[in-house]
PDB file of C-alpha atoms in Angstrom:
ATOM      1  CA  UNK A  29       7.967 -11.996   7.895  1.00  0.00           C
ATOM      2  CA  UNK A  30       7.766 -10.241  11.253  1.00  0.00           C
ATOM      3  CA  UNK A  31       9.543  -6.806  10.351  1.00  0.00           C
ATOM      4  CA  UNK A  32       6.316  -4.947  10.578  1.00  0.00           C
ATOM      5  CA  UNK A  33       4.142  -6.145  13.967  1.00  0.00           C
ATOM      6  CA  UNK A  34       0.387  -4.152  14.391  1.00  0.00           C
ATOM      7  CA  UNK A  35      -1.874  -4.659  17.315  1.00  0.00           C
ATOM      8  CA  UNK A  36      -4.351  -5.334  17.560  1.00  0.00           C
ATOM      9  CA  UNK A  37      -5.213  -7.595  14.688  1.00  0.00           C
ATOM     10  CA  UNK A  38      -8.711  -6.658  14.944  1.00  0.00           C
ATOM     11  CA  UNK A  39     -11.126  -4.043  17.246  1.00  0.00           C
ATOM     12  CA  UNK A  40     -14.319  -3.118  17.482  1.00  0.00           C
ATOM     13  CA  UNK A  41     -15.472   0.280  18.664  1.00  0.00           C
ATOM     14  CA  UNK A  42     -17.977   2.311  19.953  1.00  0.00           C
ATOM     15  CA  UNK A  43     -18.398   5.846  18.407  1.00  0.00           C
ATOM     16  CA  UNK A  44     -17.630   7.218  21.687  1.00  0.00           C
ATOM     17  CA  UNK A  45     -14.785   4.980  22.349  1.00  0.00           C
ATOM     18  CA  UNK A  46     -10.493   5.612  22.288  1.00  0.00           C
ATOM     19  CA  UNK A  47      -8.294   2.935  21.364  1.00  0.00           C
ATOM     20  CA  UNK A  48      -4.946   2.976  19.821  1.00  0.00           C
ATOM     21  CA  UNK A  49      -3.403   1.094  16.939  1.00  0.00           C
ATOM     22  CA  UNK A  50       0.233   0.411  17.639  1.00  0.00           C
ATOM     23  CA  UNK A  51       2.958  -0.222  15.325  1.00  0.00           C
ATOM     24  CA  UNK A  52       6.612  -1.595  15.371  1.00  0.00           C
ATOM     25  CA  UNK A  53       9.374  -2.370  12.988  1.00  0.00           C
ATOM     26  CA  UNK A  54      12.295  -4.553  13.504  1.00  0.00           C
ATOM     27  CA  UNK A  55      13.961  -3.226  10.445  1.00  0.00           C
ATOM     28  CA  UNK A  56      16.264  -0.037  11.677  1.00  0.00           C
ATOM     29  CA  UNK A  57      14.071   2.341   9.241  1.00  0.00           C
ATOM     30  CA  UNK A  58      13.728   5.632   9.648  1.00  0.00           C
ATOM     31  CA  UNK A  59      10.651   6.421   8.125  1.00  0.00           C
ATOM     32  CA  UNK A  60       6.928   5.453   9.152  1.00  0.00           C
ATOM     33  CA  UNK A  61       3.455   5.483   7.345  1.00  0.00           C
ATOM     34  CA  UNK A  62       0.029   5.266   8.503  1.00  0.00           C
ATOM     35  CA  UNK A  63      -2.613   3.910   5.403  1.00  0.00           C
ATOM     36  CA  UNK A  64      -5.917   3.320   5.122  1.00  0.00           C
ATOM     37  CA  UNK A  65      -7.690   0.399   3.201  1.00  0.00           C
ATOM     38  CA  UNK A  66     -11.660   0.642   2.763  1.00  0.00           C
ATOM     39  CA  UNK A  67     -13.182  -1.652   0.432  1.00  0.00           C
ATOM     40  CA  UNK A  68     -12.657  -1.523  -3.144  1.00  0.00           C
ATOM     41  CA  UNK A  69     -10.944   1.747  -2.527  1.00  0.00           C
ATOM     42  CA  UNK A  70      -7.166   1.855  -3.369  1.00  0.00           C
ATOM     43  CA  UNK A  71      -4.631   2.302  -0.225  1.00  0.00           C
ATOM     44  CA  UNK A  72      -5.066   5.904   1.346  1.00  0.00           C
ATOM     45  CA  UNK A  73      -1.818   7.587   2.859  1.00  0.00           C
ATOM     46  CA  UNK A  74      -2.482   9.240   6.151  1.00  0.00           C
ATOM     47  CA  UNK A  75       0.300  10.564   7.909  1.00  0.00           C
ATOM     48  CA  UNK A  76       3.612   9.969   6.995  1.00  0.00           C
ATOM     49  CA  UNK A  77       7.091  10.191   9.926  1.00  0.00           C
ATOM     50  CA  UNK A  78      10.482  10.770   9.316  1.00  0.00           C
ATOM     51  CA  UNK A  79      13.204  10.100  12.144  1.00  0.00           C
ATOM     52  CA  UNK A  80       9.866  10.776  14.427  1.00  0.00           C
ATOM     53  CA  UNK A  81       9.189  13.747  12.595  1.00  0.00           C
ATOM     54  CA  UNK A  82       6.071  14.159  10.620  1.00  0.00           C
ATOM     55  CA  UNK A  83       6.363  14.949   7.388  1.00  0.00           C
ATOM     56  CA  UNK A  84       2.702  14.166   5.944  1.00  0.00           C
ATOM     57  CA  UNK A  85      -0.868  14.680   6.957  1.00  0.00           C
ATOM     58  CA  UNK A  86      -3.033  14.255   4.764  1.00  0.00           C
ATOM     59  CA  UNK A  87      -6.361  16.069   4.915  1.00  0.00           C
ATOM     60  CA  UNK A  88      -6.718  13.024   7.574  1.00  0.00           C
ATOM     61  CA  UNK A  89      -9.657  14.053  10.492  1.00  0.00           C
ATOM     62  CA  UNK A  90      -8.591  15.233  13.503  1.00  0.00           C
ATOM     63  CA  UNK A  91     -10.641  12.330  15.386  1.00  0.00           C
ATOM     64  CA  UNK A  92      -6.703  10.125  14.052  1.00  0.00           C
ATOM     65  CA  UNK A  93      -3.841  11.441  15.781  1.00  0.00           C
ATOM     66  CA  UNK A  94      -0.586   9.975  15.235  1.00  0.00           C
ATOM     67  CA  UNK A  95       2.275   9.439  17.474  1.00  0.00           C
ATOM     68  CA  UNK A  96       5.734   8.596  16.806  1.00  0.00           C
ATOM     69  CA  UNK A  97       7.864   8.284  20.238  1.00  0.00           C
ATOM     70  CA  UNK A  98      10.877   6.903  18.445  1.00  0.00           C
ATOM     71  CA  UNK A  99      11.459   5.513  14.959  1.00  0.00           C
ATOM     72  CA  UNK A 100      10.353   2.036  15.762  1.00  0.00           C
ATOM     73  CA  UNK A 101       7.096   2.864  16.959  1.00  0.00           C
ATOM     74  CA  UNK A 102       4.362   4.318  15.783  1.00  0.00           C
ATOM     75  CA  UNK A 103       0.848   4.924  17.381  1.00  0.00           C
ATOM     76  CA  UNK A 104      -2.611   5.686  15.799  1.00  0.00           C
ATOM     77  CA  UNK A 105      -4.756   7.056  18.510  1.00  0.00           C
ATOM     78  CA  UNK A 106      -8.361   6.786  17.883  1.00  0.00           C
ATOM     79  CA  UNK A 107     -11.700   8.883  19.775  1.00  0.00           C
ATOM     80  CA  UNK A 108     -15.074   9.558  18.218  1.00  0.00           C
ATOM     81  CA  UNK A 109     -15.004   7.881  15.068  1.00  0.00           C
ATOM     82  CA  UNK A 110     -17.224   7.070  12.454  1.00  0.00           C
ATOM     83  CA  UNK A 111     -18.654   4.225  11.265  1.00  0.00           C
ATOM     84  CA  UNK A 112     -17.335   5.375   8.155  1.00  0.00           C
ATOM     85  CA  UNK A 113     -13.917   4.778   9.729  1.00  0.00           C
ATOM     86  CA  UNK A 114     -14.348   1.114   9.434  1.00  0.00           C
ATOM     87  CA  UNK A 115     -11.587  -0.078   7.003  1.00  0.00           C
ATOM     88  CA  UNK A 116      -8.326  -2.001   7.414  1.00  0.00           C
ATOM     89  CA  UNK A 117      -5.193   0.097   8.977  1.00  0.00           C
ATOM     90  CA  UNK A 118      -2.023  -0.292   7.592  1.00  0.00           C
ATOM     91  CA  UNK A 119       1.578   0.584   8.864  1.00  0.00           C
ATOM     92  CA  UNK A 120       4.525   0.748   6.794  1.00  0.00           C
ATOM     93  CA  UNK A 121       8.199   1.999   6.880  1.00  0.00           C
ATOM     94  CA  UNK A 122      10.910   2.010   5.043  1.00  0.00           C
ATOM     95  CA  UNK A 123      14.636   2.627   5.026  1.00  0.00           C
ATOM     96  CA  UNK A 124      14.264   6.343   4.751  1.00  0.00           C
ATOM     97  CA  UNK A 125      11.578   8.871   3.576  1.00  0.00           C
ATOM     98  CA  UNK A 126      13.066   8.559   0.475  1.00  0.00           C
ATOM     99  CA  UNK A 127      13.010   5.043   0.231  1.00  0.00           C
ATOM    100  CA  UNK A 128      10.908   3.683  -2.593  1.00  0.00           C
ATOM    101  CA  UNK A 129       9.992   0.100  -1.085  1.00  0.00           C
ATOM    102  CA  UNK A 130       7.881   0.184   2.084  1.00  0.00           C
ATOM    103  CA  UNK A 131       7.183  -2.900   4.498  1.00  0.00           C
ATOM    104  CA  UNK A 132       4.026  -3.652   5.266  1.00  0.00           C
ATOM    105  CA  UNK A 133       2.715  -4.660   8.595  1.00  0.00           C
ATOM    106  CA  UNK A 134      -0.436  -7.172   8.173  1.00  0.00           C
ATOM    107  CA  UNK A 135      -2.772  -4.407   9.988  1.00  0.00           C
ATOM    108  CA  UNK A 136      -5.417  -3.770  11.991  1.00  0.00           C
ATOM    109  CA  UNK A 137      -9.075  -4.385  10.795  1.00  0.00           C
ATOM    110  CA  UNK A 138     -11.346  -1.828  12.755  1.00  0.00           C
ATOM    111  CA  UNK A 139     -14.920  -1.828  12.858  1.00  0.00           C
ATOM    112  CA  UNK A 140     -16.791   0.993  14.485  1.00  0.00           C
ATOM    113  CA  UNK A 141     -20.205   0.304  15.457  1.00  0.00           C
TER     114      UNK A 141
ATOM    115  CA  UNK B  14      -9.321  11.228 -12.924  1.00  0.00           C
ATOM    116  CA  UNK B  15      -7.638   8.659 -10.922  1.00  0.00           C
ATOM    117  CA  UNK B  16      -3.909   8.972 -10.151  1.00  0.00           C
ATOM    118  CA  UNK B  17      -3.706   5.802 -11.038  1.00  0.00           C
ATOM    119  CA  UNK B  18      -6.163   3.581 -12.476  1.00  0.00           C
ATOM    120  CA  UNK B  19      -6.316  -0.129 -12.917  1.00  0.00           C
ATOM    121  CA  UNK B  20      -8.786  -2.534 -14.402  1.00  0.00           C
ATOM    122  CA  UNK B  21     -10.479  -4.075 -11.267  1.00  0.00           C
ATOM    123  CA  UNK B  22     -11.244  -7.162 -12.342  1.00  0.00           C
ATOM    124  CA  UNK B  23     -11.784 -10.337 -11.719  1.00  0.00           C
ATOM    125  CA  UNK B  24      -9.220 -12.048 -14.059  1.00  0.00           C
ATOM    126  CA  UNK B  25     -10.068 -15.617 -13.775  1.00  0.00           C
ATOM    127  CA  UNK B  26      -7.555 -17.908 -15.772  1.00  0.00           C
ATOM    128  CA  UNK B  27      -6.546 -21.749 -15.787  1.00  0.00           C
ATOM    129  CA  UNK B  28      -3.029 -22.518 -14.779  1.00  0.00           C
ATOM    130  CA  UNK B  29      -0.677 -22.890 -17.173  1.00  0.00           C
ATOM    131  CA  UNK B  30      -2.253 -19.828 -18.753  1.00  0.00           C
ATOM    132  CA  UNK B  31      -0.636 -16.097 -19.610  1.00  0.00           C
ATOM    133  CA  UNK B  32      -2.365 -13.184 -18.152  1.00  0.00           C
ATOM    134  CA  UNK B  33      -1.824  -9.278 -18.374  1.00  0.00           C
ATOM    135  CA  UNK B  34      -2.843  -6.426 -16.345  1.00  0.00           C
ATOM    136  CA  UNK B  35      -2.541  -2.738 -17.294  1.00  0.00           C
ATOM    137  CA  UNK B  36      -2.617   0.278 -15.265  1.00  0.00           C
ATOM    138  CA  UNK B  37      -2.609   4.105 -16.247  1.00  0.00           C
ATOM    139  CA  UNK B  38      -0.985   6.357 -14.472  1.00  0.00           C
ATOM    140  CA  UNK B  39      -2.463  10.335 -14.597  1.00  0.00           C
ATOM    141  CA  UNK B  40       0.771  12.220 -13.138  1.00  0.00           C
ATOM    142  CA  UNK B  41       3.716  12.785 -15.526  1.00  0.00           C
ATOM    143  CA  UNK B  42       6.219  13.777 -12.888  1.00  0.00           C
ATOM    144  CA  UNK B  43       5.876  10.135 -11.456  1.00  0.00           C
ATOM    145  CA  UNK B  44       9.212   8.776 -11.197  1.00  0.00           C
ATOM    146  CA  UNK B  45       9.446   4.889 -10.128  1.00  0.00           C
ATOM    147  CA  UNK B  46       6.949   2.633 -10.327  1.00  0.00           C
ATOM    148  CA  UNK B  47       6.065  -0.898  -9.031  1.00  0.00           C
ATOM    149  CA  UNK B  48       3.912  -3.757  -8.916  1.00  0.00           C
ATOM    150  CA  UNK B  49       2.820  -4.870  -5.327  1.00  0.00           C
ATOM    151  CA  UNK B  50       0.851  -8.117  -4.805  1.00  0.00           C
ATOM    152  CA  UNK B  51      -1.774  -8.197  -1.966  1.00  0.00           C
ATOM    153  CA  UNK B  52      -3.653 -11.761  -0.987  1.00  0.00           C
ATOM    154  CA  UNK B  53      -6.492 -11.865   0.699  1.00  0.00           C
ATOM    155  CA  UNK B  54      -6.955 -10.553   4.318  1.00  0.00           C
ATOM    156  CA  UNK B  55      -3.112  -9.911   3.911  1.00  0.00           C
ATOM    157  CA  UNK B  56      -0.720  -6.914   3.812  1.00  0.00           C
ATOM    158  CA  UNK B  57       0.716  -5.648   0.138  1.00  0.00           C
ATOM    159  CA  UNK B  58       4.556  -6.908  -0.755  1.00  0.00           C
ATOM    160  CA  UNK B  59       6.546  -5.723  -3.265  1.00  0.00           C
ATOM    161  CA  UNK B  60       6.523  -7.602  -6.440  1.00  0.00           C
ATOM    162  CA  UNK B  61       8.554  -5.832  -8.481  1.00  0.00           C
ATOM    163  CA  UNK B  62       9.621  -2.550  -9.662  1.00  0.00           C
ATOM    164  CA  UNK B  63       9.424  -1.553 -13.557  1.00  0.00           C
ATOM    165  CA  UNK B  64      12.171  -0.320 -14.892  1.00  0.00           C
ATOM    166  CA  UNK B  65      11.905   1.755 -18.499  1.00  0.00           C
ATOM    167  CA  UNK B  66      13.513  -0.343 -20.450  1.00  0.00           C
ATOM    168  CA  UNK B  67      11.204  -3.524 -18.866  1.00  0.00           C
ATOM    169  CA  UNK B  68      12.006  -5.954 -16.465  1.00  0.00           C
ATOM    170  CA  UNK B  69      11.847  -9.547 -15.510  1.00  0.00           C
ATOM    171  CA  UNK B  70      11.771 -11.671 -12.846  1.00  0.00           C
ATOM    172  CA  UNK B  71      11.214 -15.270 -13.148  1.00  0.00           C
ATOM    173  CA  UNK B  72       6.986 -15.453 -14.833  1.00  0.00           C
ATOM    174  CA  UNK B  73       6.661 -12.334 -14.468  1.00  0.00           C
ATOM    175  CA  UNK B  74       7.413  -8.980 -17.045  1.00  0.00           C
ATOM    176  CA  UNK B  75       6.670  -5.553 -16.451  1.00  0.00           C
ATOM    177  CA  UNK B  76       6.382  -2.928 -18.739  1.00  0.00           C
ATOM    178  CA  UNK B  77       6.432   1.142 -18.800  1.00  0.00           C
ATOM    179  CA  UNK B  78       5.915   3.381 -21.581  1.00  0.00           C
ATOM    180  CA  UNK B  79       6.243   6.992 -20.105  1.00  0.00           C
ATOM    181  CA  UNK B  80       5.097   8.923 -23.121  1.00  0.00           C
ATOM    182  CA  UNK B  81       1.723   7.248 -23.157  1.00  0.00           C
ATOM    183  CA  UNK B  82       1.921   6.859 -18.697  1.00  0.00           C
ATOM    184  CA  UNK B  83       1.060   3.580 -19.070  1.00  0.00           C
ATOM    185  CA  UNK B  84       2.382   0.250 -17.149  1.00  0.00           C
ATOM    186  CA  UNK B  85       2.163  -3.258 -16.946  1.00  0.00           C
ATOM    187  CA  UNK B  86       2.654  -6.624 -15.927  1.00  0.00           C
ATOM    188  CA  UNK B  87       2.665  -9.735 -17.826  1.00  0.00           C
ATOM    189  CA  UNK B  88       2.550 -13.176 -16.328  1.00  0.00           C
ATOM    190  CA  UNK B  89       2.971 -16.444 -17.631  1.00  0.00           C
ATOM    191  CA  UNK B  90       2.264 -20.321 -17.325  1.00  0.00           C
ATOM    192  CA  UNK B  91       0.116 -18.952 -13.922  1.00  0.00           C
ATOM    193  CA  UNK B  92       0.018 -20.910 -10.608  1.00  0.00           C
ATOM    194  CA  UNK B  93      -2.599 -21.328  -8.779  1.00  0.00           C
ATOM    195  CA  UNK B  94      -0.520 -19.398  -5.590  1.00  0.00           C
ATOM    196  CA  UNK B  95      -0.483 -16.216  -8.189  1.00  0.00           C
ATOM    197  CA  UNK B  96      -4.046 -16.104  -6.961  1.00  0.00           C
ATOM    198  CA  UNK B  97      -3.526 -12.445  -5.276  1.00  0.00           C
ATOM    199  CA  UNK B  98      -4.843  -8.748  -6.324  1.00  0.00           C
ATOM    200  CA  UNK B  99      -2.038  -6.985  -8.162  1.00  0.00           C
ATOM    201  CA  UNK B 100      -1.260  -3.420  -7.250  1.00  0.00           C
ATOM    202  CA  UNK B 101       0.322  -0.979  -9.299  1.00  0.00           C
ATOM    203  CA  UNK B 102       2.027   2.219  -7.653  1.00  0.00           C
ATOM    204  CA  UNK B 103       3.722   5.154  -8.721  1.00  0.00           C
ATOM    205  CA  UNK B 104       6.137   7.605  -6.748  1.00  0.00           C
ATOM    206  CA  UNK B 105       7.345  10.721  -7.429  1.00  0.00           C
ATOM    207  CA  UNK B 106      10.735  11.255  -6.546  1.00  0.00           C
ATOM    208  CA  UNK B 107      11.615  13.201  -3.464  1.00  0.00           C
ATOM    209  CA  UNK B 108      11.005  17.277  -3.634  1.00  0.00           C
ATOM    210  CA  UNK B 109       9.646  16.506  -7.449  1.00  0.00           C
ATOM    211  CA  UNK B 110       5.938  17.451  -5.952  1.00  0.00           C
ATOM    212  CA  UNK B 111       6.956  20.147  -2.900  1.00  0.00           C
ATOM    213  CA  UNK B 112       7.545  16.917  -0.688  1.00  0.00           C
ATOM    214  CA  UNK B 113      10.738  15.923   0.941  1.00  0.00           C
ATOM    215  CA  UNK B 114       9.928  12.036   0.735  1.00  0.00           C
ATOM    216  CA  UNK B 115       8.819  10.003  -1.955  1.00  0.00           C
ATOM    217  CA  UNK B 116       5.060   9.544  -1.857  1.00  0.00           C
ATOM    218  CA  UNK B 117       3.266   6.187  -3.205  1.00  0.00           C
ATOM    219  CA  UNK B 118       0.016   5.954  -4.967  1.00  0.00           C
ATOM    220  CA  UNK B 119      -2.012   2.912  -5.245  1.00  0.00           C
ATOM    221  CA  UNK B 120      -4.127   1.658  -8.016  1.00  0.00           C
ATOM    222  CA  UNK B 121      -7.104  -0.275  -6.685  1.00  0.00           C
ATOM    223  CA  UNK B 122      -5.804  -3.284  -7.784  1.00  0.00           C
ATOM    224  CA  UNK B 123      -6.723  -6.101 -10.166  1.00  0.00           C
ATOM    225  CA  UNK B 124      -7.769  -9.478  -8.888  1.00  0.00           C
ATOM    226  CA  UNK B 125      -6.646 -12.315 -10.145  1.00  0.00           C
ATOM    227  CA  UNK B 126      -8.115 -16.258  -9.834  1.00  0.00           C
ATOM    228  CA  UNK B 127      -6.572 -18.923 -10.945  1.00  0.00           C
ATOM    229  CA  UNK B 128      -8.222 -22.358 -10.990  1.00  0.00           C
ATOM    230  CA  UNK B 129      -7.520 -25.705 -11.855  1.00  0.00           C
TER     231      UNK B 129
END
């Protein structure tokens, strides 16, 4: 149940604020996702790592930036967001980019205020 | 049109009772498809996948029928823990869109109650 660790569970944020959203798997996968959840929207793929490589942005705002230092970590730096932005972060990985099944982490519920 | 599109819900059904969700899918070079199950305030878990001749696990069936791109899942004599919204994804397979990975798309999911 603990393959996928996030934290923080939950933030709140200023507009003008940076934070970070961190991200670890305990699962020796290679491959890493970043997703948003808003309400009543489906899941929204962000960025997307392989082997700390990233394979996938997609049309995400420059105000996320993704890091991947190594293939058990994975970072979601945050700076002058929106309260738009508000929405429930998900990581993921799986065994390889090519993997069909993806663990979920329980994510991080931001609100920006 | 959605990539893939689900009836949102809510089911609301007694235990013991046999629901079904469907979900359409709008790409045809989709290549493996699955059924996650989110509950509340929780992350999604895989369910199942759904293989094309149809699969099942336990209470649960799933369904696909490529030439109409359509999906589904069929559960019966419900609990009251299969209280959960059901997801259904789709991936293409690797380098099938331009992409070396295999990229999953969500359905909004349909939520299901079941009561006493």
């Amino acid at each position: 149940e603990t393959g996928v660790t996030q934290t923080p569970r939950h933030l709140v944020m200023g507009m003008t604020n940076k934070k970070s959203l961190k991200c670890e798997q305990h699962l020796g996968h290679n491959a890493m996702y970043w997703y948003k959840q808003s309400a009543k929207k489906p899941l929204e793929l962000m960025f997307v790592y392989s082997l700390e490589e990233r394979v996938e942005n997609n049309s995400v705002p420059s105000r996320f930036s993704p890091e991947c230092p190594n293939s058990s970590h994975l970072f979601l730096h945050l700076h002058t967001l929106q309260p738009e932005d508000s929405a429930l972060y998900l990581c993921a990985s799986s065994l390889s980019s090519a993997s069909y099944e993806q663990y979920f982490g329980p994510g991080t519920r931001l609100t920006v205020t | 049109r959605k990539e893939v599109e689900q009836d949102p819900g809510p089911f609301n059904v007694p235990e013991g009772a046999t629901v079904a969700f469907n979900c359409t899918y709008s790409n045809s070079a989709s290549q493996s498809f699955f059924w996650y199950r989110q509950d509340c305030r929780k992350e999604p878990k895989l369910l199942m996948s759904v293989y094309s001749s149809g699969n099942e696990d336990g209470r649960f069936t799933a369904q696909l029928n490529r030439a109409s791109q359509y999906i589904s899942l069929l559960i019966r004599d419900s609990k009251l823990s299969d209280s959960a919204t059901y997801l259904c994804v789709v991936n293409k397979s690797p380098n099938a869109g331009g992409t070396s990975y295999g990229k999953l798309t969500f359905g909004q999911g349909t939520i299901l109650t079941v009561h006493p």
